[in-house]
C-alpha positions as protocol buffer text, in pm:
chain_id: "A"
residue {
  index: 1
  type: MET
  ca { x: 15477 y: 4317 z: 9741 }
}
residue {
  index: 2
  type: GLN
  ca { x: 15315 y: 4599 z: 9932 }
}
residue {
  index: 3
  type: LYS
  ca { x: 15506 y: 4902 z: 10053 }
}
residue {
  index: 4
  type: SER
  ca { x: 15413 y: 5088 z: 10366 }
}
residue {
  index: 5
  type: TYR
  ca { x: 15448 y: 5459 z: 10419 }
}
residue {
  index: 6
  type: GLU
  ca { x: 15454 y: 5657 z: 10739 }
}
residue {
  index: 7
  type: ILE
  ca { x: 15310 y: 6009 z: 10746 }
}
residue {
  index: 8
  type: THR
  ca { x: 15379 y: 6236 z: 11040 }
}
residue {
  index: 9
  type: ILE
  ca { x: 15173 y: 6549 z: 11092 }
}
residue {
  index: 10
  type: THR
  ca { x: 15283 y: 6795 z: 11356 }
}
residue {
  index: 11
  type: THR
  ca { x: 15069 y: 7066 z: 11497 }
}
residue {
  index: 12
  type: GLN
  ca { x: 15169 y: 7368 z: 11698 }
}
residue {
  index: 13
  type: VAL
  ca { x: 14921 y: 7529 z: 11936 }
}
residue {
  index: 14
  type: THR
  ca { x: 14993 y: 7861 z: 12107 }
}
residue {
  index: 15
  type: MET
  ca { x: 14890 y: 7866 z: 12470 }
}
residue {
  index: 16
  type: MET
  ca { x: 14760 y: 8175 z: 12637 }
}
residue {
  index: 17
  type: SER
  ca { x: 14918 y: 8292 z: 12962 }
}
residue {
  index: 18
  type: ASP
  ca { x: 14645 y: 8124 z: 13174 }
}
residue {
  index: 19
  type: ASP
  ca { x: 14702 y: 7785 z: 12999 }
}
residue {
  index: 20
  type: ARG
  ca { x: 14372 y: 7784 z: 12814 }
}
residue {
  index: 21
  type: LEU
  ca { x: 14333 y: 7738 z: 12442 }
}
residue {
  index: 22
  type: ASP
  ca { x: 14189 y: 8021 z: 12242 }
}
residue {
  index: 23
  type: LEU
  ca { x: 13897 y: 7880 z: 12034 }
}
residue {
  index: 24
  type: ALA
  ca { x: 13995 y: 8075 z: 11723 }
}
residue {
  index: 25
  type: ASP
  ca { x: 14353 y: 7937 z: 11742 }
}
residue {
  index: 26
  type: LEU
  ca { x: 14219 y: 7587 z: 11796 }
}
residue {
  index: 27
  type: MET
  ca { x: 13982 y: 7612 z: 11498 }
}
residue {
  index: 28
  type: GLN
  ca { x: 14262 y: 7752 z: 11278 }
}
residue {
  index: 29
  type: CYS
  ca { x: 14488 y: 7467 z: 11381 }
}
residue {
  index: 30
  type: LYS
  ca { x: 14214 y: 7213 z: 11303 }
}
residue {
  index: 31
  type: GLU
  ca { x: 14153 y: 7366 z: 10960 }
}
residue {
  index: 32
  type: GLU
  ca { x: 14527 y: 7366 z: 10877 }
}
residue {
  index: 33
  type: GLN
  ca { x: 14556 y: 7004 z: 10989 }
}
residue {
  index: 34
  type: GLU
  ca { x: 14257 y: 6900 z: 10773 }
}
residue {
  index: 35
  type: ARG
  ca { x: 14403 y: 7079 z: 10470 }
}
residue {
  index: 36
  type: SER
  ca { x: 14734 y: 6910 z: 10528 }
}
residue {
  index: 37
  type: SER
  ca { x: 14570 y: 6571 z: 10566 }
}
residue {
  index: 38
  type: GLU
  ca { x: 14365 y: 6619 z: 10249 }
}
residue {
  index: 39
  type: GLN
  ca { x: 14676 y: 6720 z: 10057 }
}
residue {
  index: 40
  type: ALA
  ca { x: 14866 y: 6417 z: 10183 }
}
residue {
  index: 41
  type: MET
  ca { x: 14579 y: 6185 z: 10086 }
}
residue {
  index: 42
  type: ALA
  ca { x: 14562 y: 6337 z: 9737 }
}
residue {
  index: 43
  type: GLU
  ca { x: 14936 y: 6291 z: 9692 }
}
residue {
  index: 44
  type: LEU
  ca { x: 14919 y: 5930 z: 9806 }
}
residue {
  index: 45
  type: ALA
  ca { x: 14627 y: 5864 z: 9571 }
}
residue {
  index: 46
  type: GLN
  ca { x: 14824 y: 6020 z: 9285 }
}
residue {
  index: 47
  type: GLN
  ca { x: 15125 y: 5805 z: 9364 }
}
residue {
  index: 48
  type: ALA
  ca { x: 14909 y: 5492 z: 9376 }
}
residue {
  index: 49
  type: GLN
  ca { x: 14761 y: 5580 z: 9035 }
}
residue {
  index: 50
  type: ASN
  ca { x: 15106 y: 5640 z: 8891 }
}
residue {
  index: 51
  type: LEU
  ca { x: 15225 y: 5305 z: 9027 }
}
residue {
  index: 52
  type: GLY
  ca { x: 14915 y: 5123 z: 8886 }
}
residue {
  index: 53
  type: MET
  ca { x: 14798 y: 5007 z: 9227 }
}
residue {
  index: 54
  type: GLY
  ca { x: 14436 y: 4991 z: 9121 }
}
residue {
  index: 55
  type: TYR
  ca { x: 14318 y: 5327 z: 9257 }
}
residue {
  index: 56
  type: GLU
  ca { x: 14134 y: 5486 z: 8968 }
}
């Protein structure tokens, strides 16, 4: 029996007064999202190993 998991990642972007994105803010947001995603994948891989799901 397979279990399914749902992961939700939320991102907050600060808008400048003229409704344009600041590139530095956008890149920081992207980097934070990538770190969060990598951490979530590592945690899922560890759980799969602990449960003996064949991920070595």
